[in-house]
């Protein structure tokens, strides 16, 4: 076989392998990488474990001894990269405790299954502290607030779509607006808030709703069609960001996210609510594609009314 022929065979093989790899990646579930780590436990070294460390750090499961810092510092978390160390085991235990998964400290099936569900990008840190502090002794509240309990000092909030808003292909602004309007209505029904839409991308408004891809100027870049589906900021930032790399719909197929369900959840953040440990609550951080969850539950209603002093 001549060198040239050999080169062609090698190139063709490489292309074939690349295509297979690209294809399987394209059809993998969001966060499917976690599945490959199932069975991991302390003492092992597994390629890809750093992704789980980053996941647990991002969502607030690495705590310092005094619980004060939101995240352990980067160097501590990523020490040893793919080694299943003591710190990772502790973070997994907190994750299991918070999500009512039997506490094994290992990446067992129940844990990896939970981690693969699409979720909100806002950290669970407040919940983790609440859960860890209460331990098994007492049930934590079904609602939580941001540190310092930030809230709005007026009842009428104006909202508009963001300047750099780029809805995914096939999604029209009226569809988004209708879904978002219904989500605002849900919160209006249980509070003293009123929400008014203002047209024009430069109009002053309290709440700004945008679609973004990847890095978009805040400290929480989206990671394509995996990781967080959306995130929002506490009062009085008023920013609500959808991840444009997910598929969105007002009538979701099994691979699409529901616009209104996510809007109700994220508006909860813009009004001052953090996540809930109650799976039924709108403020629970996980929601699968194809699922509709639009109705505020008693945990959400109690939380928001408590924050604004409504009896
Ligand atoms: Zn959230
Ligand atoms: Zn953002």
Coordinates of C-alpha atoms and ligand atoms in Angstrom, one line a residue:
X1 CA 0.0 0.0 0.0
X2 CA 1.5 3.3 -1.0
X3 CA 1.9 6.2 1.5
X4 CA -0.8 8.1 -0.4
X5 CA -3.3 5.3 -0.2
X6 CA -2.6 4.7 3.5
X7 CA -3.2 8.5 4.1
X8 CA -6.5 8.3 2.3
X9 CA -7.6 5.3 4.3
X10 CA -6.6 7.0 7.5
X11 CA -8.4 10.2 6.6
X12 CA -11.6 8.3 5.5
X13 CA -11.6 6.4 8.8
X14 CA -11.1 9.6 10.8
X15 CA -14.0 11.3 9.0
X16 CA -16.3 8.3 9.6
X17 CA -15.4 8.2 13.3
X18 CA -15.9 11.9 13.6
X19 CA -19.3 11.7 12.0
X20 CA -20.4 8.9 14.3
X21 CA -19.2 10.9 17.3
X22 CA -20.9 14.1 16.2
X23 CA -24.1 12.2 15.5
X24 CA -24.3 10.5 18.9
X25 CA -23.6 13.8 20.6
X26 CA -26.4 15.5 18.7
X27 CA -28.9 12.9 19.8
X28 CA -27.7 12.7 23.4
X29 CA -30.1 14.0 26.1
X30 CA -29.1 17.4 27.7
X31 CA -26.6 16.7 30.4
X32 CA -26.2 13.1 29.1
X33 CA -22.5 13.3 30.0
X34 CA -23.5 12.7 33.6
X35 CA -25.0 9.3 32.8
X36 CA -21.5 8.0 31.9
X37 CA -20.3 8.8 35.4
X38 CA -23.0 6.7 37.1
X39 CA -21.6 4.3 39.7
X40 CA -18.7 6.7 40.6
X41 CA -17.7 6.8 44.2
X42 CA -15.0 8.2 46.5
X43 CA -11.4 7.2 45.7
X44 CA -12.0 6.6 42.0
X45 CA -10.6 8.7 39.1
X46 CA -13.1 9.1 36.3
X47 CA -12.7 11.1 33.2
X48 CA -15.4 13.8 33.1
X49 CA -15.9 14.0 36.8
X50 CA -14.8 17.7 36.7
X51 CA -18.1 18.4 34.9
X52 CA -20.0 17.1 37.9
X53 CA -17.8 19.2 40.2
X54 CA -18.6 22.3 38.1
X55 CA -22.3 21.5 38.2
X56 CA -22.4 21.1 41.9
X57 CA -20.3 24.3 42.4
X58 CA -22.5 26.3 40.1
X59 CA -25.6 25.3 41.9
X60 CA -24.3 26.0 45.4
X61 CA -23.5 22.5 46.8
X62 CA -19.9 23.3 47.7
X63 CA -19.9 25.0 51.1
X64 CA -17.2 26.3 53.4
X65 CA -17.3 25.3 57.0
X66 CA -19.2 28.5 58.0
X67 CA -21.6 28.1 55.1
X68 CA -21.0 31.8 54.3
X69 CA -19.4 31.6 50.9
X70 CA -21.6 30.8 48.0
X71 CA -19.0 28.6 46.5
X72 CA -15.7 27.0 47.5
X73 CA -13.0 28.7 45.5
X74 CA -12.2 27.4 42.1
X75 CA -8.8 25.9 43.1
X76 CA -10.3 23.8 45.8
X77 CA -13.2 22.5 43.7
X78 CA -11.1 21.6 40.7
X79 CA -8.1 20.2 42.6
X80 CA -7.3 16.7 41.2
X81 CA -9.7 17.3 38.3
X82 CA -11.3 13.9 37.8
X83 CA -10.6 12.5 41.1
X84 CA -13.6 11.6 43.3
X85 CA -12.4 13.3 46.5
X86 CA -13.8 14.0 49.9
X87 CA -15.1 17.4 48.9
X88 CA -17.0 16.0 46.0
X89 CA -18.5 13.3 48.2
X90 CA -19.7 16.0 50.7
X91 CA -21.2 18.1 47.9
X92 CA -23.0 15.0 46.5
X93 CA -24.4 14.2 50.0
X94 CA -25.7 17.8 50.3
X95 CA -27.3 17.4 46.8
X96 CA -29.0 14.2 47.8
X97 CA -30.2 15.6 51.1
X98 CA -31.6 18.7 49.4
X99 CA -33.4 16.7 46.7
X100 CA -34.7 13.9 49.0
X101 CA -32.5 11.3 47.4
X102 CA -31.1 8.5 49.7
X103 CA -27.8 9.9 50.9
X104 CA -25.0 7.6 49.6
X105 CA -22.3 10.1 48.7
X106 CA -21.9 8.2 45.4
X107 CA -23.1 9.0 41.9
X108 CA -25.8 6.4 42.0
X109 CA -28.6 6.2 39.4
X110 CA -31.1 8.2 41.4
X111 CA -28.5 11.1 41.6
X112 CA -27.4 11.1 38.0
X113 CA -31.0 10.8 36.9
X114 CA -31.9 13.9 38.9
X115 CA -28.9 15.8 37.6
X116 CA -29.8 15.2 34.0
X117 CA -33.2 17.0 34.2
X118 CA -33.1 20.4 32.7
X119 CA -33.1 23.1 35.3
X120 CA -33.0 26.8 36.2
X121 CA -29.6 28.5 36.3
X122 CA -30.1 30.2 39.6
X123 CA -28.1 28.6 42.5
X124 CA -29.7 26.4 45.1
X125 CA -27.3 27.7 47.7
X126 CA -29.9 29.1 50.0
X127 CA -31.8 25.8 49.9
X128 CA -28.7 23.8 50.6
X129 CA -27.9 25.8 53.7
X130 CA -31.5 25.6 54.9
X131 CA -31.5 21.8 54.3
X132 CA -28.1 21.1 55.8
X133 CA -28.8 23.3 58.9
X134 CA -32.1 21.7 59.6
X135 CA -30.7 18.2 58.8
X136 CA -33.2 15.5 59.3
X137 CA -34.6 17.0 62.4
X138 CA -37.0 19.5 61.0
X139 CA -38.6 20.1 57.6
X140 CA -37.3 23.2 55.9
X141 CA -39.8 25.8 54.6
X142 CA -41.2 25.1 51.2
X143 CA -40.1 28.6 50.0
X144 CA -36.9 30.7 50.4
X145 CA -35.8 34.3 49.7
X146 CA -32.5 35.7 48.3
X147 CA -30.0 36.7 51.0
X148 CA -31.1 40.1 52.5
X149 CA -34.7 39.5 51.3
X150 CA -34.5 42.0 48.4
X151 CA -37.9 43.1 47.1
X152 CA -39.7 45.8 45.1
X153 CA -40.8 49.0 46.8
X154 CA -43.7 49.6 44.3
X155 CA -46.6 47.6 43.1
X156 CA -46.7 48.5 39.4
X157 CA -44.0 47.0 37.4
X158 CA -43.4 47.6 33.7
X159 CA -41.8 45.0 31.5
X160 CA -40.4 44.8 28.0
X161 CA -38.4 42.5 25.8
X162 CA -34.7 43.0 25.9
X163 CA -32.5 45.0 23.5
X164 CA -30.5 42.0 22.4
X165 CA -33.4 39.7 22.4
X166 CA -33.1 37.1 19.6
X167 CA -35.9 34.5 19.9
X168 CA -34.9 31.1 18.4
X169 CA -36.0 30.5 14.8
X170 CA -39.7 29.8 14.4
X171 CA -40.7 31.5 17.6
X172 CA -42.7 34.7 17.1
X173 CA -42.7 37.5 19.6
X174 CA -46.6 37.5 20.0
X175 CA -46.3 33.8 21.0
X176 CA -43.7 34.7 23.6
X177 CA -45.6 37.7 24.8
X178 CA -48.9 35.7 25.3
X179 CA -47.1 33.1 27.4
X180 CA -45.3 35.7 29.5
X181 CA -48.5 37.7 30.0
X182 CA -50.3 34.6 31.4
X183 CA -47.3 34.0 33.7
X184 CA -47.5 37.6 35.0
X185 CA -51.3 37.2 35.5
X186 CA -50.7 34.2 37.7
X187 CA -48.5 36.3 40.1
X188 CA -50.9 39.3 39.8
X189 CA -53.7 37.0 41.1
X190 CA -52.0 36.2 44.4
X191 CA -50.2 39.6 45.1
X192 CA -50.8 43.3 44.9
X193 CA -48.6 43.6 41.8
X194 CA -49.8 44.8 38.4
X195 CA -47.6 44.3 35.3
X196 CA -47.7 46.5 32.2
X197 CA -46.1 45.8 28.9
X198 CA -44.1 48.6 27.3
X199 CA -43.3 48.4 23.6
X200 CA -39.9 49.5 22.3
X201 CA -36.6 47.9 23.0
X202 CA -35.2 51.1 24.6
X203 CA -38.2 52.0 26.7
X204 CA -37.4 52.2 30.5
X205 CA -38.9 49.2 32.2
X206 CA -38.4 47.4 35.5
X207 CA -38.4 43.9 34.0
X208 CA -36.5 43.0 30.9
X209 CA -37.0 39.6 29.2
X210 CA -34.5 38.3 26.6
X211 CA -33.3 35.3 24.8
X212 CA -29.6 34.7 24.9
X213 CA -27.0 32.1 23.8
X214 CA -23.9 31.2 25.7
X215 CA -22.0 34.2 27.1
X216 CA -24.2 37.2 27.2
X217 CA -22.7 39.8 29.6
X218 CA -23.7 38.6 33.0
X219 CA -21.7 36.1 35.1
X220 CA -23.9 33.2 34.2
X221 CA -23.1 32.1 30.6
X222 CA -25.5 29.5 29.2
X223 CA -24.0 26.2 28.0
X224 CA -25.8 25.5 24.8
X225 CA -28.7 23.0 24.8
X226 CA -27.6 21.6 28.2
X227 CA -27.4 23.0 31.6
X228 CA -29.6 25.9 32.5
X229 CA -32.8 26.6 30.5
X230 CA -33.2 30.1 31.9
X231 CA -32.3 32.3 34.8
X232 CA -33.4 35.6 36.4
X233 CA -32.1 38.0 39.0
X234 CA -33.5 39.2 42.3
X235 CA -35.1 42.6 42.8
X236 CA -34.4 45.1 41.6
X237 CA -32.3 44.0 38.7
X238 CA -35.3 42.9 36.7
X239 CA -33.4 40.7 34.2
X240 CA -35.0 37.5 33.0
X241 CA -33.0 35.4 30.4
X242 CA -34.2 32.4 28.4
X243 CA -31.5 30.1 27.0
X244 CA -32.0 30.5 23.2
X245 CA -30.3 27.2 22.5
X246 CA -33.2 25.1 24.0
X247 CA -36.3 24.6 21.9
X248 CA -39.2 26.6 23.1
X249 CA -42.9 26.4 22.6
X250 CA -46.3 27.4 24.0
X251 CA -47.4 23.8 23.3
X252 CA -44.3 21.8 23.9
X253 CA -43.5 18.5 22.2
X254 CA -41.4 16.0 24.3
X255 CA -38.2 17.8 23.2
X256 CA -39.4 21.4 23.8
X257 CA -39.5 23.6 26.9
X258 CA -42.7 25.3 27.8
X259 CA -42.4 29.1 27.6
X260 CA -45.1 29.9 30.2
X261 CA -44.0 27.3 32.8
X262 CA -40.5 28.7 32.8
X263 CA -41.8 32.3 32.8
X264 CA -43.8 31.7 35.9
X265 CA -40.8 30.3 37.7
X266 CA -38.3 33.0 36.6
X267 CA -40.8 35.9 37.4
X268 CA -40.8 34.4 40.9
X269 CA -37.1 35.1 41.1
X270 CA -37.5 38.7 39.7
X271 CA -40.1 39.2 42.5
X272 CA -37.7 37.9 45.2
X273 CA -38.3 34.1 45.6
X274 CA -35.6 31.6 45.6
X275 CA -36.0 27.9 44.9
X276 CA -38.3 25.5 46.8
X277 CA -37.5 21.9 47.8
X278 CA -41.1 21.0 47.2
X279 CA -41.3 19.2 43.9
X280 CA -44.9 20.4 43.2
X281 CA -43.9 24.1 43.7
X282 CA -43.4 26.4 40.7
X283 CA -40.1 27.5 42.4
X284 CA -38.7 23.9 42.3
X285 CA -35.6 24.3 40.2
X286 CA -36.1 21.3 37.8
X287 CA -38.5 20.9 34.9
X288 CA -38.2 18.4 32.0
X289 CA -38.8 19.2 28.4
X290 CA -42.3 18.5 27.2
X291 CA -43.7 19.2 30.7
X292 CA -46.3 21.9 31.6
X293 CA -46.2 23.3 35.1
X294 CA -47.9 26.7 35.1
X295 CA -50.1 26.9 38.3
X296 CA -48.7 28.5 41.4
X297 CA -48.8 26.2 44.4
X298 CA -49.4 27.0 48.0
X299 CA -45.6 27.0 48.7
X300 CA -45.1 29.7 46.0
X301 CA -48.1 31.7 47.2
X302 CA -47.2 31.5 50.9
X303 CA -43.6 32.6 50.0
X304 CA -44.5 35.6 48.0
X305 CA -47.2 36.8 50.4
X306 CA -44.8 36.4 53.3
X307 CA -42.1 38.5 51.5
X308 CA -44.5 41.4 50.8
X309 CA -46.3 41.2 54.1
X310 CA -49.7 40.2 52.7
X311 CA -51.9 38.2 55.0
Ligands
LIG1 ZN1 -35.0 29.1 39.4
LIG2 ZN1 -28.2 35.9 31.8

